[in-house]
PDB file of C-alpha atoms in Angstrom:
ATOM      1  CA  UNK A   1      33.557  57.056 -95.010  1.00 36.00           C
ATOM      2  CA  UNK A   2      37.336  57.874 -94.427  1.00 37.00           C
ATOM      3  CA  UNK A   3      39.028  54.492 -93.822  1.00 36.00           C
ATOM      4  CA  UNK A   4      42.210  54.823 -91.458  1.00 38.00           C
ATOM      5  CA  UNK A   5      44.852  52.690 -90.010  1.00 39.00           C
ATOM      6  CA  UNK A   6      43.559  49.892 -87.941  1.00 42.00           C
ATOM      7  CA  UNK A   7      40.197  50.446 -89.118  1.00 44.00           C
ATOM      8  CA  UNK A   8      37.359  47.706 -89.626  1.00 42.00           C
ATOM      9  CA  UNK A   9      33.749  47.754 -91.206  1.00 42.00           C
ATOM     10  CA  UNK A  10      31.096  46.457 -88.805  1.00 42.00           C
ATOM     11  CA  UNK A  11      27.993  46.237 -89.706  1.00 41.00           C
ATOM     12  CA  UNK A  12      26.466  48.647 -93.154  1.00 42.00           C
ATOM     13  CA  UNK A  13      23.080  49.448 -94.043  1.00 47.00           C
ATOM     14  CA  UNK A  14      21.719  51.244 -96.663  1.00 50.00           C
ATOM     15  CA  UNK A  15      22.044  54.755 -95.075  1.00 58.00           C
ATOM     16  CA  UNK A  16      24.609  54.207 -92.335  1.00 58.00           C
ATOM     17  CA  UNK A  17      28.002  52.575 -92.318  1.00 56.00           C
ATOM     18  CA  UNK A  18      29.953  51.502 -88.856  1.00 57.00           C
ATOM     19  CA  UNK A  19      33.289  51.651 -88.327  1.00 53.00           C
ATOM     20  CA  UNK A  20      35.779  50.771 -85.099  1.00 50.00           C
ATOM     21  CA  UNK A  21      38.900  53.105 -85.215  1.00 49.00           C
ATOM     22  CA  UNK A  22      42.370  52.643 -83.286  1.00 45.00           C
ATOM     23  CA  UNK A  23      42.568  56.609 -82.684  1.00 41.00           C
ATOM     24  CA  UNK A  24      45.748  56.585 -81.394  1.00 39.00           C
ATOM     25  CA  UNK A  25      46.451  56.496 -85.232  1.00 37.00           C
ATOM     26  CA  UNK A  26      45.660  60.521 -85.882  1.00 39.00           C
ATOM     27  CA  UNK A  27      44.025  61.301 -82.555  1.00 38.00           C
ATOM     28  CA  UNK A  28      41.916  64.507 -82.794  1.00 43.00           C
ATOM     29  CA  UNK A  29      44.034  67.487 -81.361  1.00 39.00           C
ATOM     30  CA  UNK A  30      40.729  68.214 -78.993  1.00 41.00           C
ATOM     31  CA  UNK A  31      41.464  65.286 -77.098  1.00 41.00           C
ATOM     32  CA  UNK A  32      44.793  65.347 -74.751  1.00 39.00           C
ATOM     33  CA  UNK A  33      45.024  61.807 -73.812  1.00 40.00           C
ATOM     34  CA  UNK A  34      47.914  60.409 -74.902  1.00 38.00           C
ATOM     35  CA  UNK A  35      46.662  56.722 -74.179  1.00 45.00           C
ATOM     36  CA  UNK A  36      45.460  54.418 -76.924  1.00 50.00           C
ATOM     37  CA  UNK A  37      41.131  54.866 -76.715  1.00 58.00           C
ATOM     38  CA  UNK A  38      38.563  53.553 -79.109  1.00 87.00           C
ATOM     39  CA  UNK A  39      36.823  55.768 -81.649  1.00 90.00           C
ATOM     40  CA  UNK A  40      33.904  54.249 -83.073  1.00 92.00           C
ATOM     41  CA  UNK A  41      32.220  56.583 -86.129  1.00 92.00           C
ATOM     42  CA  UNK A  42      29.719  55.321 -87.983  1.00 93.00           C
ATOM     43  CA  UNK A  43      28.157  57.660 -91.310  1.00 94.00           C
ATOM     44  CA  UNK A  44      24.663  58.438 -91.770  1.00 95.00           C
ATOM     45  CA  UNK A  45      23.912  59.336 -96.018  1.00 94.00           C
ATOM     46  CA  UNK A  46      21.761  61.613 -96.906  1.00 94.00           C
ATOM     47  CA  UNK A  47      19.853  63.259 -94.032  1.00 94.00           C
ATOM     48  CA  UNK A  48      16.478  65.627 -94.914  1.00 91.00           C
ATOM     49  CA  UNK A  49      17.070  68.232 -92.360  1.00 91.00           C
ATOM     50  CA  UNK A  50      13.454  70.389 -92.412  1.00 88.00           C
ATOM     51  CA  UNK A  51      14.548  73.173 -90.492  1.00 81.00           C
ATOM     52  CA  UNK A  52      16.897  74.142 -93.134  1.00 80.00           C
ATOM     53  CA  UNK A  53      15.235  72.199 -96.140  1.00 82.00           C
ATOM     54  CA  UNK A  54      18.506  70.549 -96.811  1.00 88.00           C
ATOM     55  CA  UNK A  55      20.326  67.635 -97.135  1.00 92.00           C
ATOM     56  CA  UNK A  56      23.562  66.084 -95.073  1.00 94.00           C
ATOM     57  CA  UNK A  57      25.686  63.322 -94.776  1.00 96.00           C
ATOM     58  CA  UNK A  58      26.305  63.206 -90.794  1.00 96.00           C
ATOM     59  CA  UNK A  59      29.488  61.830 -89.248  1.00 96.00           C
ATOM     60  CA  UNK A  60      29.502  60.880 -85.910  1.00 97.00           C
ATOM     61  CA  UNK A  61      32.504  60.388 -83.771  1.00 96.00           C
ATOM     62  CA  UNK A  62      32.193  58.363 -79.994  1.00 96.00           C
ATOM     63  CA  UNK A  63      35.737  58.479 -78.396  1.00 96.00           C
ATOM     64  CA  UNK A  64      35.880  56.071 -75.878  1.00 95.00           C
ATOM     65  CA  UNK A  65      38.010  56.662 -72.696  1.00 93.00           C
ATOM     66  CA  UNK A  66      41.498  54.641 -72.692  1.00 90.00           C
ATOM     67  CA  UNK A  67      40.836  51.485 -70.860  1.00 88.00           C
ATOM     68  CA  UNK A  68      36.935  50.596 -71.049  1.00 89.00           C
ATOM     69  CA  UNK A  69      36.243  47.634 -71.051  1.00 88.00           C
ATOM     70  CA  UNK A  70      34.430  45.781 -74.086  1.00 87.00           C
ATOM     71  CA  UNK A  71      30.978  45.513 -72.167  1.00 90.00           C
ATOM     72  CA  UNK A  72      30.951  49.224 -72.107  1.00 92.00           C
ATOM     73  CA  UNK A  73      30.744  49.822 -75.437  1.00 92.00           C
ATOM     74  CA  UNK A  74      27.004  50.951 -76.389  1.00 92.00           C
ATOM     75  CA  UNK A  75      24.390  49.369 -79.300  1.00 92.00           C
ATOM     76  CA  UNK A  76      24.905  51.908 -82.014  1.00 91.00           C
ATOM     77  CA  UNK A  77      22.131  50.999 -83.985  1.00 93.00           C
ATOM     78  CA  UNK A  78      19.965  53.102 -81.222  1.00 95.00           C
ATOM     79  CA  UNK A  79      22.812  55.627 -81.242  1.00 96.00           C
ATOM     80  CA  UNK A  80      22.030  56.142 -84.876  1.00 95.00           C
ATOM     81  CA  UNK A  81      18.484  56.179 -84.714  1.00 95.00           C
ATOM     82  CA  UNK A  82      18.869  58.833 -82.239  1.00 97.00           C
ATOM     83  CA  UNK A  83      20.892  60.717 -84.110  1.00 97.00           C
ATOM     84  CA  UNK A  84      19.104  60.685 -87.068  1.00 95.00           C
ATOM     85  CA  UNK A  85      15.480  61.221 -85.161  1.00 95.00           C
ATOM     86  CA  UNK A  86      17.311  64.251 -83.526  1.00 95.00           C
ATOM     87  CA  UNK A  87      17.971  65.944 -86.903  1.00 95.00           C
ATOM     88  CA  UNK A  88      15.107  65.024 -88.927  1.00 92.00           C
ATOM     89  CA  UNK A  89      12.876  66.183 -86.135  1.00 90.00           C
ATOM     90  CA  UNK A  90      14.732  69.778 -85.489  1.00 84.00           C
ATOM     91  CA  UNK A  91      12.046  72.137 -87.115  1.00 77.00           C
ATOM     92  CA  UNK A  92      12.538  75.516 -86.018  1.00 80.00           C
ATOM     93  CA  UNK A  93      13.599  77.538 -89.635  1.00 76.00           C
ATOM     94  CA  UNK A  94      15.252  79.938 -87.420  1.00 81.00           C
ATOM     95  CA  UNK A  95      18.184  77.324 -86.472  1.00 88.00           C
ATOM     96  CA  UNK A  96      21.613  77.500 -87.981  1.00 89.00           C
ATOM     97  CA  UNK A  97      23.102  74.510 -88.697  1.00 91.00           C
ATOM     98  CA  UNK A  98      25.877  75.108 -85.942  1.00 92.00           C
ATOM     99  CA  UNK A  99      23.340  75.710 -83.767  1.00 93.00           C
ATOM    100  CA  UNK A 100      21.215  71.794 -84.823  1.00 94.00           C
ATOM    101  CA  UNK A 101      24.065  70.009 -84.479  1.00 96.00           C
ATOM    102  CA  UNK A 102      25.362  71.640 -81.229  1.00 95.00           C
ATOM    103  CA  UNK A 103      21.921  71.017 -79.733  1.00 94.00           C
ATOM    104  CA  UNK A 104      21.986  67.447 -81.190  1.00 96.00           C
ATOM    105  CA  UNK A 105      25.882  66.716 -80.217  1.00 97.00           C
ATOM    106  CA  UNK A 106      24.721  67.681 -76.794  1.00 96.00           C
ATOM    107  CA  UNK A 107      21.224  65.797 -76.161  1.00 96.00           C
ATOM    108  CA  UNK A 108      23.253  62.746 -77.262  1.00 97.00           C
ATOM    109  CA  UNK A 109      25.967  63.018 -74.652  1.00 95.00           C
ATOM    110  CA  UNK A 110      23.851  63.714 -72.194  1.00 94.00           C
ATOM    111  CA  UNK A 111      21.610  61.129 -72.755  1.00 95.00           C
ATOM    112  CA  UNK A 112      20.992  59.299 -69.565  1.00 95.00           C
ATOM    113  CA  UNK A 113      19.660  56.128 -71.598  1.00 95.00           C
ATOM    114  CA  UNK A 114      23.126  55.514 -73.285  1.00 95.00           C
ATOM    115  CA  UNK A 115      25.294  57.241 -70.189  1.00 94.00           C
ATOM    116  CA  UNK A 116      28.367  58.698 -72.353  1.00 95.00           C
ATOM    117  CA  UNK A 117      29.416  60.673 -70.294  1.00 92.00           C
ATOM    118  CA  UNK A 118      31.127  57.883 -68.013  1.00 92.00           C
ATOM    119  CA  UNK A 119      32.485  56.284 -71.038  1.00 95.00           C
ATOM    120  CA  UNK A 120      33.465  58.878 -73.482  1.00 96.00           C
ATOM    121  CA  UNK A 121      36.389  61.576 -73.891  1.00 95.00           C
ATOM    122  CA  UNK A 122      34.402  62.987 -76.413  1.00 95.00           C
ATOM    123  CA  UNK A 123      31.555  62.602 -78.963  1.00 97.00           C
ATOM    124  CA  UNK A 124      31.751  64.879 -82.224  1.00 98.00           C
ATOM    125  CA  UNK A 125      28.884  65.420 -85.335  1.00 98.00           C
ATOM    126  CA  UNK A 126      29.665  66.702 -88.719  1.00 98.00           C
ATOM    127  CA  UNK A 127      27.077  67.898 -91.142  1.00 97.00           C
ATOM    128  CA  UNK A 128      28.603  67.796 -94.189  1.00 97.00           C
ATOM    129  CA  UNK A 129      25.953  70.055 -95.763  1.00 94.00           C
ATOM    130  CA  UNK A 130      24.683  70.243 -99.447  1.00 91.00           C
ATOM    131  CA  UNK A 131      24.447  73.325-101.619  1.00 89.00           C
ATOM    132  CA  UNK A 132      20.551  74.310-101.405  1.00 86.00           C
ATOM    133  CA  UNK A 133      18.287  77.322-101.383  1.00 84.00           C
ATOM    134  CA  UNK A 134      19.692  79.218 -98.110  1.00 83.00           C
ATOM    135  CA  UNK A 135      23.187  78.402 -99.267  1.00 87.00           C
ATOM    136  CA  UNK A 136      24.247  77.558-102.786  1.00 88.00           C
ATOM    137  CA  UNK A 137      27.507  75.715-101.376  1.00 90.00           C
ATOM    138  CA  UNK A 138      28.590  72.838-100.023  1.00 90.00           C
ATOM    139  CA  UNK A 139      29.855  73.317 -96.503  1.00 93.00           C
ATOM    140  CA  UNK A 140      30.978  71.440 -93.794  1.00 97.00           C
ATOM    141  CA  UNK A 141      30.409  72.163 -89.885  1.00 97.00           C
ATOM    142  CA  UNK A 142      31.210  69.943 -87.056  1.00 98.00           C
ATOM    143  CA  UNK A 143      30.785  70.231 -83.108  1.00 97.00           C
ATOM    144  CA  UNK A 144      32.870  68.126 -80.415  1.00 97.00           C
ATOM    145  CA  UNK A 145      31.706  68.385 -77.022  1.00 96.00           C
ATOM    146  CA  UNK A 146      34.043  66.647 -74.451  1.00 95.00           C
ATOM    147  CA  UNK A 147      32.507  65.005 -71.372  1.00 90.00           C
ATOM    148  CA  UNK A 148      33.721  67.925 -68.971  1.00 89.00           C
ATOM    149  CA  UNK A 149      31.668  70.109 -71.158  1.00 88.00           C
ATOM    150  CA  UNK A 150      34.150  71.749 -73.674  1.00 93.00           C
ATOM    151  CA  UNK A 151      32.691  72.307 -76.932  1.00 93.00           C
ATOM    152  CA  UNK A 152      33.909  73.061 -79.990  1.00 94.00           C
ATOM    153  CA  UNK A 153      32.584  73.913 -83.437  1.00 94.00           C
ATOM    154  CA  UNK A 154      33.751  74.140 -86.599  1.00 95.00           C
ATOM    155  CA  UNK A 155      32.255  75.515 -89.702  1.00 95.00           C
ATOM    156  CA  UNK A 156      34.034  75.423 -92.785  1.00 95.00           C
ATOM    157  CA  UNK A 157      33.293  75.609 -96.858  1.00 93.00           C
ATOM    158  CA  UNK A 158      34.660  76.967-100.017  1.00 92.00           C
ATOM    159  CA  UNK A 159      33.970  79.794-102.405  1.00 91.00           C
ATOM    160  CA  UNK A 160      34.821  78.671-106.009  1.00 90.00           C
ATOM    161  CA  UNK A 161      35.834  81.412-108.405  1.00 92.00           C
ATOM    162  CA  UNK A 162      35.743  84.356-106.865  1.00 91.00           C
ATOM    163  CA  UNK A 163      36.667  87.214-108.829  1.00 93.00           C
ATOM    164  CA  UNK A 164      39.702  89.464-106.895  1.00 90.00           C
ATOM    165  CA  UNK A 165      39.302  92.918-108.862  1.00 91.00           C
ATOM    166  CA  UNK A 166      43.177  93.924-107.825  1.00 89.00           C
ATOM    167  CA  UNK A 167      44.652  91.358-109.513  1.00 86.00           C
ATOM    168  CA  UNK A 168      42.290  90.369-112.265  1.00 89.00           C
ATOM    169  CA  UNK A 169      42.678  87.030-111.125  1.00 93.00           C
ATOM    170  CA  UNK A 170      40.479  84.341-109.997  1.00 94.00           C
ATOM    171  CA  UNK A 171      40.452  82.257-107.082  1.00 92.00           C
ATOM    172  CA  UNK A 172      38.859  79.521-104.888  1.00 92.00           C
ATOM    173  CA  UNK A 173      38.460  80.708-101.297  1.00 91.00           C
ATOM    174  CA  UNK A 174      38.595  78.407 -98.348  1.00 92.00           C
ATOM    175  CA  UNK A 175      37.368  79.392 -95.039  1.00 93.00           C
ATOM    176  CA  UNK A 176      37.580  77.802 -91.381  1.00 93.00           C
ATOM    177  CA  UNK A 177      35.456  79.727 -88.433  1.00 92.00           C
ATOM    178  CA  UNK A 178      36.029  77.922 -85.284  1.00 92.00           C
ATOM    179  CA  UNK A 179      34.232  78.581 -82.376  1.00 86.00           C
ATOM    180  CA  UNK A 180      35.477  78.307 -79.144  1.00 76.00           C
TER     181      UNK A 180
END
């Protein structure tokens, strides 16, 4: 896990580590508050995901409005065990990835047993995706859903080597699709 300014480990476990961020240190451009909130992430390693017979690390971002106070903050351990449940158990092979973690990003949200939506700005996933059978490359996608309902999605990965006839040249090709 990314360690930023103001950051502190809480707890770690074999497949999971917590962390508390100050995000008005590189605040995510999704969110528009301009007041100091608290971003808690914690990483899960590692994550079989059957419908697409792969493997992910999973990032998971809980903004917290500006202001809570400390006894609002949830018990992540169950927020992680949902999480992980969620995409372990998501077994249709007919599901993109985008579409897992958008359904996933939203059942968590809307979760009436941890109430987010009165607490959060926003909660984000990213699958950060290992090369496998469907797709022999690494790839990234992540989707932020805001408590109003605006999501977001982004899917992003690189192409290594790819041959460019025209100017018998090689080159590594990057490539961002965001969904609005």
């Amino acid at each position: 896990m990314t360690t930023t300014k103001n950051s502190s480990p809480i707890v770690s476990l074999s497949n999971a580590t917590f962390t508390i961020v100050d995000s008005s240190y590189g605040r995510d451009s999704f969110s528009t508050q301009t007041n100091t909130s608290e971003l808690v992430s914690f990483e899960l390693k590692d994550v079989l995901i059957p419908a697409q017979s792969a493997v992910a690390n999973v990032s998971v971002n809980l903004d917290y409005k500006a202001g809570v106070d400390n006894t609002q903050f949830r018990n992540i351990l169950p927020v992680a065990e949902f999480v992980e449940d969620s995409l372990t158990n998501s077994r249709n092979p007919n599901d993109f990835y985008e579409v897992i973690n958008k359904n996933v990003t939203t059942s968590l949200l809307n979760n009436p047993s941890f109430d987010f939506t009165s607490v959060l700005d926003f909660a984000s996933i990213t699958l950060d995706v290992a090369p496998n059978s469907n797709i022999p490359f690494a790839f990234s996608n992540t989707t932020t859903l805001s408590a109003d309902g605006t999501t977001d999605t982004l899917v992003s990965f690189e192409l290594k080597d790819v041959l460019i006839p025209a100017q018998s040249a090689v080159a590594n090709v990057s490539v961002n699709l965001d969904y609005k």
